[in-house]
Every structure is written in C-alpha cells, then in structure tokens.
Coordinates of C-alpha atoms in Angstrom, one line a residue:
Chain A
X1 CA 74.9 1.7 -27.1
X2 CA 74.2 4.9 -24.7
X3 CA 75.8 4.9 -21.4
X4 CA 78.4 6.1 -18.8
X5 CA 81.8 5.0 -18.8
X6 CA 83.4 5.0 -15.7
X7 CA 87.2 4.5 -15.4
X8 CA 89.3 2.8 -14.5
X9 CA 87.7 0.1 -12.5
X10 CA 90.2 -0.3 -9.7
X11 CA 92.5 2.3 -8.4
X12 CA 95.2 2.0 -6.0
X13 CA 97.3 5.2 -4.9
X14 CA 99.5 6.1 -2.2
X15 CA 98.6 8.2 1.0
X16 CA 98.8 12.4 0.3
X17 CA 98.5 11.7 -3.6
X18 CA 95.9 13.2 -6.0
X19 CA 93.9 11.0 -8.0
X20 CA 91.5 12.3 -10.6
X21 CA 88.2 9.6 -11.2
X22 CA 87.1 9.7 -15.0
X23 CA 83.1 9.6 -16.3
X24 CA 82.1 9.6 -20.0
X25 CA 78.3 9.4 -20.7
X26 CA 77.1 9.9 -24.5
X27 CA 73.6 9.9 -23.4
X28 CA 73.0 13.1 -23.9
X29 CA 72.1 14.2 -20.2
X30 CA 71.9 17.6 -18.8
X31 CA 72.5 16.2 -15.0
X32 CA 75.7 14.3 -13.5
X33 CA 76.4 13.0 -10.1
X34 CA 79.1 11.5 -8.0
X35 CA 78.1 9.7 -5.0
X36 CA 80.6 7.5 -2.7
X37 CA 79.6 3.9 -1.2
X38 CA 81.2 2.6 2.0
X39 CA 79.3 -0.8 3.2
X40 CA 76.5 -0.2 5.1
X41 CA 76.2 4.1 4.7
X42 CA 74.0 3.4 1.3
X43 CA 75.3 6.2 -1.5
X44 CA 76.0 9.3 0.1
X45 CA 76.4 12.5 -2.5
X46 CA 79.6 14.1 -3.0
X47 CA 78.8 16.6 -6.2
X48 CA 76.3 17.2 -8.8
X49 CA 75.9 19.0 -12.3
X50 CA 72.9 20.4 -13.4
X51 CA 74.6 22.4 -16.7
X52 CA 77.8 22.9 -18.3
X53 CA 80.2 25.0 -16.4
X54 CA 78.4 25.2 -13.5
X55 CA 78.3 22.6 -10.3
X56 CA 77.3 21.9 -6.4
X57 CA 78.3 20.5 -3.6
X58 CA 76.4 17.6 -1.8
X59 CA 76.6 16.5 1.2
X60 CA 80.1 15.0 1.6
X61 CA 82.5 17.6 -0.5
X62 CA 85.0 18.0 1.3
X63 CA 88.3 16.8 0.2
X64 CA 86.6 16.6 -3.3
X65 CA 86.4 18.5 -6.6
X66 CA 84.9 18.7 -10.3
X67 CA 84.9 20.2 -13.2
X68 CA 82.2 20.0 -15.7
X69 CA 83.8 21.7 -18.8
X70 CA 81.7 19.4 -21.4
X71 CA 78.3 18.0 -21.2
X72 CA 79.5 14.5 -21.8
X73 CA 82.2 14.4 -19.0
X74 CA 82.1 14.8 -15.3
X75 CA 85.6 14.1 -13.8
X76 CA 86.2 13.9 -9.8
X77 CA 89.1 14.7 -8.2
X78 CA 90.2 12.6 -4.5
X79 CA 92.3 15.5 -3.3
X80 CA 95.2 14.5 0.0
X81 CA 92.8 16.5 2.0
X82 CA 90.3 13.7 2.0
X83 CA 91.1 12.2 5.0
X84 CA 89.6 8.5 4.2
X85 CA 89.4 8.3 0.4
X86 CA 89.0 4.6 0.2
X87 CA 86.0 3.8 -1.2
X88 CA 83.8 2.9 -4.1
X89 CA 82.5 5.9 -6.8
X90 CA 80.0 5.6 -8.6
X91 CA 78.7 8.4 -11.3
X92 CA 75.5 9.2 -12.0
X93 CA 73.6 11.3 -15.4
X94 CA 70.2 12.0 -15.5
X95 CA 67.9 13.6 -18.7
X96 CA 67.2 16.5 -16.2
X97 CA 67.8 16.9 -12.7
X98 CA 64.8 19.3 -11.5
X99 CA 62.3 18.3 -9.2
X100 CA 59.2 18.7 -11.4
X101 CA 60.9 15.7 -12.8
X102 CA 60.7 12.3 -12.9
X103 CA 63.8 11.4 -13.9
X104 CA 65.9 8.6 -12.5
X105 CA 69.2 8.1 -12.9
X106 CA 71.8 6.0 -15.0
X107 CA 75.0 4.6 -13.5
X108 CA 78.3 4.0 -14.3
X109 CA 79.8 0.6 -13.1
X110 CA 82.0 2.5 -10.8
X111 CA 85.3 3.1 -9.5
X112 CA 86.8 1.2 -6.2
X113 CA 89.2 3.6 -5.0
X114 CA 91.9 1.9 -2.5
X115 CA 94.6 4.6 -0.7
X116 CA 97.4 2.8 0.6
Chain B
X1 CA 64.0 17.2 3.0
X2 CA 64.2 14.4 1.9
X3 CA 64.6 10.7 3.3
X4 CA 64.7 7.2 3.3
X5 CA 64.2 4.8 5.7
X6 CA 65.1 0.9 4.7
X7 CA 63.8 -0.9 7.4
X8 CA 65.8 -3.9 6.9
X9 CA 70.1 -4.2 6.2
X10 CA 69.8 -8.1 5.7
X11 CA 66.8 -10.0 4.4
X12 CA 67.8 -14.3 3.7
X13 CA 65.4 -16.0 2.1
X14 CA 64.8 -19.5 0.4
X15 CA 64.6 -19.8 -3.3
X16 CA 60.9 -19.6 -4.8
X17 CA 59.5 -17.9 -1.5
X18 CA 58.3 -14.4 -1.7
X19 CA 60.0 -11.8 -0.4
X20 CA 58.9 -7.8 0.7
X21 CA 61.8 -5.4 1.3
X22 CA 60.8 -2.4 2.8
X23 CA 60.9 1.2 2.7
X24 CA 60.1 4.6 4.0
X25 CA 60.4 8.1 2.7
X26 CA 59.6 12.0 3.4
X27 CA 59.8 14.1 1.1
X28 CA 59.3 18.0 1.1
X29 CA 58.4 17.9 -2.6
X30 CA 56.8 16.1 -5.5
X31 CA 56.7 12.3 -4.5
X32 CA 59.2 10.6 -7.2
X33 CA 60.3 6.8 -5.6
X34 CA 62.7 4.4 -7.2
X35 CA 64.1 1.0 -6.3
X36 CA 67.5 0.3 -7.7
X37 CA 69.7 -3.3 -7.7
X38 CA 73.4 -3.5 -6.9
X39 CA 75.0 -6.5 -8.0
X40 CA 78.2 -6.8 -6.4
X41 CA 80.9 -4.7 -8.3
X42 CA 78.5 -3.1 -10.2
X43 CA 76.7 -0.2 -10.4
X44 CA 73.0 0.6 -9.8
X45 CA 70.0 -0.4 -12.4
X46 CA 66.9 0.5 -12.2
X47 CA 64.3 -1.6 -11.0
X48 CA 60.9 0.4 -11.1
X49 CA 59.7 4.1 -10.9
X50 CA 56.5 5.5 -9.6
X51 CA 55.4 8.8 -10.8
X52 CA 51.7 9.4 -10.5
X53 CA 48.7 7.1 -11.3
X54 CA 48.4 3.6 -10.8
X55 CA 49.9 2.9 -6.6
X56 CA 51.0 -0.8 -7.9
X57 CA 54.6 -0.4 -10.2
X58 CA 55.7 -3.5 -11.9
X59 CA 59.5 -3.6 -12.9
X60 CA 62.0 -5.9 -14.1
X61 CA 62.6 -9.3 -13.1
X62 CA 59.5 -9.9 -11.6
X63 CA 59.6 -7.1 -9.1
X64 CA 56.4 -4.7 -8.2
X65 CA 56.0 -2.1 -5.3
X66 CA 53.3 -0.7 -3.9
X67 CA 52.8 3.5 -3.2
X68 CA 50.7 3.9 -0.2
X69 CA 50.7 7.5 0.5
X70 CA 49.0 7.9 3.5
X71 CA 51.6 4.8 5.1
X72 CA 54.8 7.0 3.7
X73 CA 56.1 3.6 2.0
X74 CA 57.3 2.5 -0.9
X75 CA 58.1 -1.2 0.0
X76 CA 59.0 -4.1 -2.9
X77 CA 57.5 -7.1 -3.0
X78 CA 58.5 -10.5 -5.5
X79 CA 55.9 -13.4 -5.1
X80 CA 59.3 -15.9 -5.8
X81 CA 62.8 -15.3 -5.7
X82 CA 65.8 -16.8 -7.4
X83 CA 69.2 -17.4 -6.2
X84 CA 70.1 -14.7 -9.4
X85 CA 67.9 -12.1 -6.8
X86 CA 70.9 -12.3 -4.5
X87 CA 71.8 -8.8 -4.6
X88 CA 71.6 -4.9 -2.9
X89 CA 68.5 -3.5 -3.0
X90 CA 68.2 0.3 -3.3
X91 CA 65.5 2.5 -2.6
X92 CA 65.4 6.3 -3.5
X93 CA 63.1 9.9 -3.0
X94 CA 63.9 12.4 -5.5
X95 CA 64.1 15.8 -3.8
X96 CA 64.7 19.4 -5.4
X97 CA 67.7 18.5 -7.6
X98 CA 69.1 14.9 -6.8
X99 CA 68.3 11.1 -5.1
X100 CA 68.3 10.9 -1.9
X101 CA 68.7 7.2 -1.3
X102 CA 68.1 4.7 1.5
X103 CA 70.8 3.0 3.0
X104 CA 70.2 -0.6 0.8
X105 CA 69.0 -3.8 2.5
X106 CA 70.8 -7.0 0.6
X107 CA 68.5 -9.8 0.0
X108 CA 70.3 -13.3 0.4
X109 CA 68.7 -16.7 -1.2
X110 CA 69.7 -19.4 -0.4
X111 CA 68.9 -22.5 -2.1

C-alpha cells in the first residue's frame, strides 16, 4: 500500500547533538512537508518541497535543514542550533502543492523527538 | 494570508449527542478547507475537503461541514458521537503553496 514512512517513532538524543528525521513516501507526490507539533500551537511549518532539488523555508526554520535529493525522500535535520528541539514531527506529501490546487495532504505517523 | 481560527481548544461531550466544532479562515486565495483527525500518537487523516460546489461536505465517520462563505466558516458538525470520536480535530486553509492549519480543538466523550 501507498504511504509515508516516517522513522523512527521515538527519538531520544542528547543536548548539542545532531539528529537527522527520516520520510519515505512511494506515493508518487511532487510536494513534501515537515511541520512540528507542540501541545496547544496546532502544526506550525518548518520546510516544504515543491520539486526535486529544490526547497523553502516555512515559518519556523531556524535551527532546521533538508535535503530533497529524490522525489520519494524528504529527510530533516534537528541541528544544536535549535534551541528547543523537543517535539513531535510530522511529514507531509501532497500530489501537487500549488494553489490552483486542491490537494490535501497525506501524513506520516510521525516522529516524537525528545532532547535530553 | 492565510488563517485559521478554531474557536474552541476543548469541546466534552456525552456519547450519542451531537457535536459542532468550529472554525474560521481568511484566505488571500482560492478557498480550499480541510478537517483533519489526530488520534493520539498518530498522524493526521483526512476527514473531508471542500472544493467548489455543493456548501454541505460529508466525510468519514459520520462527519459533515458546512461552507458558508459570506460567515468565513468552515465549522464540523456530527449528529452523534462515539467514545471512538475522542480525538484532535484539525482544521486547515490552503494558501499559495502549503496548509495553513488551525490550532486543533480536542473533542472528549465521555460515556
């Protein structure tokens, strides 16, 4: 079955570390997405794909970064310069990401990220 | 720009009672609105979608939600919920290249 693959599910590192977040989706979408949750802030967008190779910065980047070398992946790195990486990620795909779209999105089960 | 407004964080509620949860937008461009559900753990499904065309959506589980354009809303309405409903509620504007989405109101039912 299509879908996105987000791994692992829990992840506990130490404070100053680098920890890289993995998505898989064999859907065949264009579009990926990494939002952050924290209880009670909704999802709040950290980066976004609309092609291969080529990526943007949402609303919360800093601290963050991604690469988007092949359509089916979307990795996220939680760099030491995040100053409160613990939290829960979730990744997004979408068939295509453009406004004259109505696309929604489909979601990995998500990542809870704890820093110690 | 886009945004969401969930009027509601918390919404309890007895089992087989209705239930609305609502929701408010603006949006800058074509009016795309979504409801998701968050179980806990999880990540988001998709409830229902408007596009265009009919301003009553029916989705999943027994949920619908009503379009009123001139109101700005987008609120989601079950006419009897299960204690299985017990869940994050999501709602969401699509803007010029991602979701802008509401900050989630969790519906609690209690038996």
């Amino acid at each position: 079955d299509g879908g996105i693959t987000q791994s692992p599910k829990y992840l506990f590192r130490k404070e100053g570390q680098n920890v890289t977040l993995s998505c898989e989706q064999n859907l065949n979408h264009d579009a990926m997405y990494w939002y952050r949750q924290d209880p009670g802030q909704g999802l709040r967008l950290i980066y976004y794909s609309q092609i291969v190779n080529d990526f943007q910065k949402g609303d919360i980047a800093e601290g963050y970064s991604v690469s988007r070398e092949k359509k089916e992946s979307f990795p996220l790195t939680v760099t030491s310069a995040q100053k409160n990486p613990t939290a829960f990620y979730l990744c997004a795909s979408s068939a295509d990401g453009s406004a004259q779209r109505g696309y929604g999105y489909t979601f990995g089960s998500g990542t809870r990220l704890t820093v110690v | 720009a886009q945004s969401v407004t969930q009027l509601d964080s918390q919404v309890p509620v007895f089992e087989e009672a209705p239930v609305e949860l609502r929701c408010n937008y603006s949006s800058s461009v074509s009016v795309y609105l979504f409801w998701y559900v968050q179980y806990p753990n999880q990540g988001l499904q998709l409830l229902l979608k408007y596009l265009s065309g009919s301003t009553l959506v029916k989705g999943i589980n027994g949920f619908e939600a009503e379009f009123n354009k001139s109101q700005t809303s987008f609120h989601l309405r079950k006419p009897s919920v299960h204690i299985s409903d017990t869940a994050e509620y999501f709602c969401a504007v699509k803007g010029y290249s991602t979701l802008t989405f509401g900050k989630g109101t969790m519906l609690l039912v209690s038996p």
